């Protein structure tokens, strides 16, 4: 593409690089300069204009943006008609946004004229929400560069995983000091987290904070038939040999990962029982504010696997806002001892 100032009489068929106002003539940025427009500009005393002219092999900005956007489309994503070198992508239905980050990084490295931006990976989205945009920076891009970008994009780089798990079983363990009102508030907070996914609490149980009692409850048919199991402990999980992990293994389940590099949310446990995902919720999950539990819950509701490695990769960006329900704020008094810092959720997890 040629770009620069040219005599107005030689600009016919070129693209105006800037808005031009002269006399009664108005040429908008990106408009094609016709013979009539050139004559009116000349009459108004304009001698030169800054214009762009496509060369052999160039692809116009709108066509290039559309072709690239269509190459990025995966399941449950739709593409908007391009304008000014931009084509936006939208979610067709509610779910969790999935993007192949490495592919997008490679695409954006092909040529500075070609850009693609998206929402963060695994962000919950609603139908009609914009999830990405492709923008061609100049008025055209070399066909060879576009070809390389299209080869990288492939099909399905961006997709929306729809919510699939609808029925959730919730078990709360109980200690003498845990007020029933805290459990009720916790259930209400969870219901509000489930609502956007169209999910519900199908089974709700309460058992003593003992491995044997919890293990028996986990094997109850009503619990095991749920799509997802969430356990709220009366005391936070402190070790893989603690009450909740021991109960899961006693019931025949497995622990995928205990602990996550997201704060709040460090003491989260992810496992499986009878082929269904199981989450040992951290104390911060009793709060409605965003925490690591949200990140895991949304992915599981969309039937997206979350492995040991997936959780290990959450550290960058995993430092979230402080929440009032934390027992020991990050900037708290360093003199508070370990015993005080590890109090039961009876005291520490009030929403």
XYZ file of C-alpha atoms in Angstrom:
351
model
C 0.000 0.000 0.000
C 1.239 3.433 -0.947
C 0.642 6.180 1.598
C 1.474 9.871 1.674
C 0.681 13.296 0.212
C -0.348 13.388 -3.429
C -1.624 16.160 -5.754
C -5.389 16.290 -5.411
C -5.922 15.575 -9.123
C -3.928 12.341 -8.728
C -5.887 11.221 -5.668
C -8.933 9.956 -7.557
C -9.574 6.337 -6.533
C -7.397 6.637 -3.425
C -8.510 6.594 0.207
C -8.462 9.797 2.208
C -6.208 9.278 5.215
C -7.718 12.170 7.171
C -10.917 14.175 7.363
C -10.812 17.188 5.049
C -13.041 20.253 5.324
C -12.709 22.852 2.557
C -15.471 25.168 1.452
C -18.600 23.080 1.002
C -16.535 19.893 0.598
C -16.303 17.353 3.409
C -14.236 14.218 2.951
C -14.349 11.744 5.822
C -11.382 9.728 6.937
C -11.307 6.447 5.033
C -13.589 7.684 2.243
C -12.822 6.940 -1.401
C -11.887 10.100 -3.283
C -14.023 10.377 -6.424
C -13.514 12.676 -9.389
C -16.290 14.926 -8.070
C -14.706 15.159 -4.605
C -11.275 15.863 -6.085
C -12.721 18.648 -8.240
C -14.490 20.250 -5.270
C -11.321 20.098 -3.186
C -9.347 21.679 -6.008
C -11.946 24.409 -6.334
C -11.688 25.045 -2.593
C -7.948 25.626 -2.925
C -6.713 22.218 -1.756
C -3.591 21.267 -3.706
C -2.541 18.034 -1.981
C -4.155 15.403 0.193
C -2.742 12.589 2.286
C -4.089 9.394 0.782
C -3.615 5.647 0.679
C -3.748 3.542 -2.456
C -3.871 -0.246 -2.514
C -1.256 -2.100 -4.508
C -1.318 -5.516 -6.141
C -1.813 -8.206 -3.516
C -3.171 -5.869 -0.840
C -6.427 -6.725 0.944
C -8.708 -3.922 2.101
C -9.158 -3.380 5.822
C -12.770 -4.557 6.069
C -12.290 -7.686 3.997
C -9.137 -8.567 5.901
C -10.788 -8.014 9.299
C -13.779 -10.164 8.373
C -11.698 -13.031 6.985
C -9.516 -13.117 10.071
C -12.465 -12.869 12.478
C -14.197 -15.739 10.706
C -11.036 -17.828 10.981
C -10.995 -17.280 14.755
C -14.608 -18.321 15.276
C -15.301 -21.444 17.304
C -18.408 -22.862 18.954
C -21.080 -20.407 20.093
C -19.378 -17.336 18.607
C -20.737 -15.011 15.942
C -19.017 -12.306 13.843
C -20.270 -8.760 13.249
C -20.117 -7.110 9.836
C -16.829 -5.182 9.593
C -16.531 -1.402 9.700
C -13.479 0.879 9.564
C -11.209 -2.165 9.528
C -12.785 -3.718 12.625
C -14.813 -6.899 13.043
C -16.193 -7.761 16.475
C -16.991 -11.214 17.814
C -19.871 -11.992 20.188
C -21.026 -14.856 22.389
C -24.093 -16.640 21.045
C -24.999 -18.008 24.471
C -24.040 -17.804 28.128
C -21.010 -19.761 29.236
C -17.286 -19.486 29.819
C -15.026 -17.849 27.243
C -12.163 -20.060 26.035
C -9.223 -18.785 23.990
C -6.016 -20.388 22.765
C -3.675 -17.717 24.148
C -0.577 -19.012 22.396
C -2.304 -18.921 19.021
C -3.501 -15.376 19.583
C -0.026 -14.284 20.664
C 1.473 -15.766 17.492
C -1.187 -14.116 15.346
C -0.492 -10.687 16.834
C 3.213 -11.149 16.119
C 2.714 -11.703 12.366
C 2.492 -8.066 11.302
C 1.867 -4.825 13.161
C -1.011 -4.111 10.795
C -2.959 -7.091 12.167
C -4.360 -7.120 15.695
C -6.781 -9.296 17.630
C -7.884 -8.646 21.223
C -10.140 -10.695 23.494
C -11.574 -10.879 26.980
C -9.478 -12.738 29.567
C -9.519 -16.514 29.186
C -12.212 -18.346 31.175
C -14.269 -15.234 31.824
C -17.992 -15.941 32.282
C -20.018 -14.293 29.500
C -23.663 -13.796 28.645
C -25.363 -14.129 25.269
C -24.626 -11.102 23.107
C -21.520 -10.047 25.020
C -18.533 -8.952 22.941
C -15.676 -11.392 23.495
C -13.123 -10.222 20.929
C -12.291 -7.778 18.175
C -10.086 -7.914 15.080
C -8.678 -4.596 13.905
C -6.610 -3.936 10.802
C -4.579 -0.847 11.647
C -3.936 0.686 8.162
C -6.406 0.822 5.295
C -5.096 -2.420 3.814
C -2.776 -5.272 4.656
C -0.433 -7.214 2.451
C -2.062 -10.415 1.257
C 0.982 -12.465 2.231
C 0.818 -11.212 5.844
C -2.907 -11.890 6.019
C -2.298 -15.391 4.674
C 0.204 -16.112 7.453
C -2.239 -14.831 10.061
C -5.075 -16.936 8.671
C -2.881 -20.029 8.738
C -2.162 -19.434 12.436
C -5.729 -18.618 13.421
C -7.306 -21.842 12.211
C -10.818 -22.649 13.319
C -11.954 -22.487 16.895
C -9.353 -20.259 18.510
C -12.184 -18.434 20.295
C -15.190 -20.290 21.665
C -17.780 -20.201 24.408
C -18.243 -23.331 26.496
C -21.938 -23.335 27.455
C -22.988 -24.123 30.996
C -23.737 -27.825 31.249
C -23.805 -28.788 34.937
C -27.165 -27.817 36.427
C -27.643 -29.765 39.659
C -25.302 -29.070 42.554
C -25.088 -30.981 45.829
C -23.901 -28.935 48.806
C -22.666 -30.445 52.045
C -21.797 -28.278 55.032
C -19.834 -29.724 57.922
C -20.778 -28.489 61.375
C -18.902 -27.765 64.606
C -20.522 -26.672 67.884
C -19.627 -23.010 67.449
C -20.857 -22.654 63.861
C -24.116 -20.713 63.756
C -26.847 -22.053 61.428
C -27.261 -18.498 60.107
C -23.759 -18.666 58.613
C -24.668 -21.798 56.648
C -27.878 -20.157 55.421
C -25.965 -17.069 54.268
C -23.381 -19.303 52.565
C -26.116 -21.144 50.659
C -27.676 -17.851 49.582
C -24.319 -16.589 48.264
C -23.814 -19.854 46.359
C -27.295 -19.663 44.803
C -26.465 -16.222 43.447
C -23.229 -17.591 41.971
C -25.140 -20.423 40.299
C -27.991 -18.323 38.886
C -26.157 -16.948 35.796
C -25.285 -20.524 34.820
C -28.868 -21.715 35.173
C -27.715 -24.083 37.924
C -29.344 -24.759 41.284
C -28.728 -26.393 44.637
C -30.473 -29.733 44.139
C -29.298 -31.389 47.370
C -28.333 -29.693 50.652
C -26.982 -31.638 53.645
C -25.286 -30.898 56.978
C -23.056 -33.331 58.831
C -20.599 -33.230 61.748
C -17.081 -32.109 60.857
C -15.759 -35.680 60.881
C -14.181 -37.672 58.061
C -16.349 -40.755 58.611
C -19.631 -38.836 58.732
C -18.776 -36.755 55.672
C -17.587 -39.828 53.787
C -20.931 -41.549 54.364
C -22.803 -38.476 53.123
C -20.685 -38.307 49.978
C -21.753 -41.841 49.052
C -25.459 -41.076 49.462
C -27.168 -41.683 46.071
C -28.806 -38.242 46.012
C -25.416 -36.593 46.463
C -23.496 -38.796 44.056
C -26.080 -38.247 41.303
C -25.556 -34.480 41.291
C -23.539 -32.889 38.483
C -21.202 -31.161 40.926
C -20.506 -31.519 44.665
C -19.417 -28.599 46.849
C -18.293 -29.090 50.456
C -18.145 -26.155 52.861
C -16.062 -27.068 55.878
C -16.769 -25.750 59.365
C -12.988 -25.468 59.590
C -10.693 -24.590 56.697
C -8.732 -27.447 55.104
C -5.184 -27.327 56.437
C -3.620 -30.428 54.886
C -4.331 -33.263 52.434
C -4.863 -35.490 55.487
C -7.477 -33.162 56.987
C -11.168 -34.048 57.437
C -12.514 -33.156 53.996
C -9.740 -34.732 51.873
C -9.811 -37.852 54.073
C -13.576 -38.148 53.647
C -13.315 -37.848 49.861
C -10.764 -40.655 49.668
C -12.791 -42.753 52.143
C -15.773 -42.409 49.775
C -13.674 -43.653 46.849
C -12.878 -40.255 45.364
C -9.557 -38.679 44.488
C -7.843 -35.359 45.177
C -6.700 -33.537 42.038
C -5.226 -30.504 43.780
C -5.225 -28.948 47.234
C -4.211 -25.305 47.394
C -4.214 -22.714 44.641
C -2.080 -19.627 43.881
C -5.088 -17.316 44.077
C -5.643 -15.062 47.060
C -8.323 -15.051 48.430
C -8.881 -18.721 47.651
C -5.632 -20.425 48.675
C -7.279 -23.253 50.635
C -9.404 -24.632 47.803
C -9.502 -28.335 46.996
C -10.488 -29.873 43.652
C -11.231 -33.556 43.350
C -13.588 -36.065 41.793
C -16.057 -38.652 43.021
C -17.841 -41.187 40.800
C -16.754 -39.270 37.725
C -18.210 -35.991 39.010
C -16.153 -32.946 40.053
C -15.974 -32.101 43.735
C -14.814 -28.852 45.316
C -13.744 -28.338 48.901
C -14.570 -24.638 49.145
C -12.179 -22.208 50.841
C -13.563 -20.010 53.595
C -13.671 -16.976 51.277
C -16.336 -18.745 49.193
C -18.798 -17.693 51.879
C -18.308 -14.106 50.691
C -20.071 -12.761 47.567
C -16.887 -10.949 46.499
C -14.799 -12.493 43.722
C -12.272 -15.050 44.900
C -10.529 -18.177 43.625
C -13.646 -20.289 44.154
C -15.434 -18.325 41.413
C -12.720 -19.143 38.876
C -12.965 -22.869 39.517
C -16.757 -23.002 39.904
C -17.485 -21.325 36.564
C -15.183 -23.640 34.648
C -16.691 -26.730 36.225
C -20.250 -25.533 35.552
C -19.267 -25.231 31.877
C -17.890 -28.786 31.975
C -14.345 -27.560 31.394
C -11.738 -29.767 33.050
C -9.479 -28.112 35.578
C -6.298 -29.983 36.350
C -3.390 -29.620 38.750
C -1.507 -27.754 36.009
C -4.451 -25.472 35.241
C -4.619 -24.349 38.852
C -0.845 -23.964 39.100
C -0.987 -21.528 36.169
C -3.394 -19.124 37.906
C -0.770 -17.283 39.919
C -0.248 -14.355 37.541
C -3.365 -12.263 38.102
C -4.269 -14.380 41.099
C -3.807 -11.616 43.643
C -7.374 -10.378 44.022
C -8.900 -7.611 46.085
C -8.987 -7.930 49.841
C -12.354 -9.004 51.281
C -13.777 -8.115 54.672
C -14.432 -11.733 55.674
C -10.744 -12.675 55.717
C -9.536 -13.716 59.173
C -6.148 -12.079 58.748
C -5.765 -9.266 56.215
C -2.587 -9.323 54.128
C -1.353 -6.225 55.922
C -2.475 -7.492 59.312
C -0.534 -7.419 62.576
C 2.478 -9.687 62.154
C 2.323 -10.468 65.864
C -0.799 -12.566 65.372
C 0.303 -16.136 65.889
C -0.250 -19.134 63.633
C -2.863 -20.596 65.933
C -4.918 -17.382 65.801
C -4.509 -17.124 62.028
C -5.905 -20.640 61.522
C -9.119 -20.266 63.493
C -12.119 -22.337 62.447
C -14.626 -20.941 59.992
C -16.943 -20.509 62.939
C -15.189 -17.185 63.457
C -13.319 -16.463 60.261
C -15.728 -17.015 57.419
C -18.716 -14.861 58.231
C -19.942 -13.279 54.977
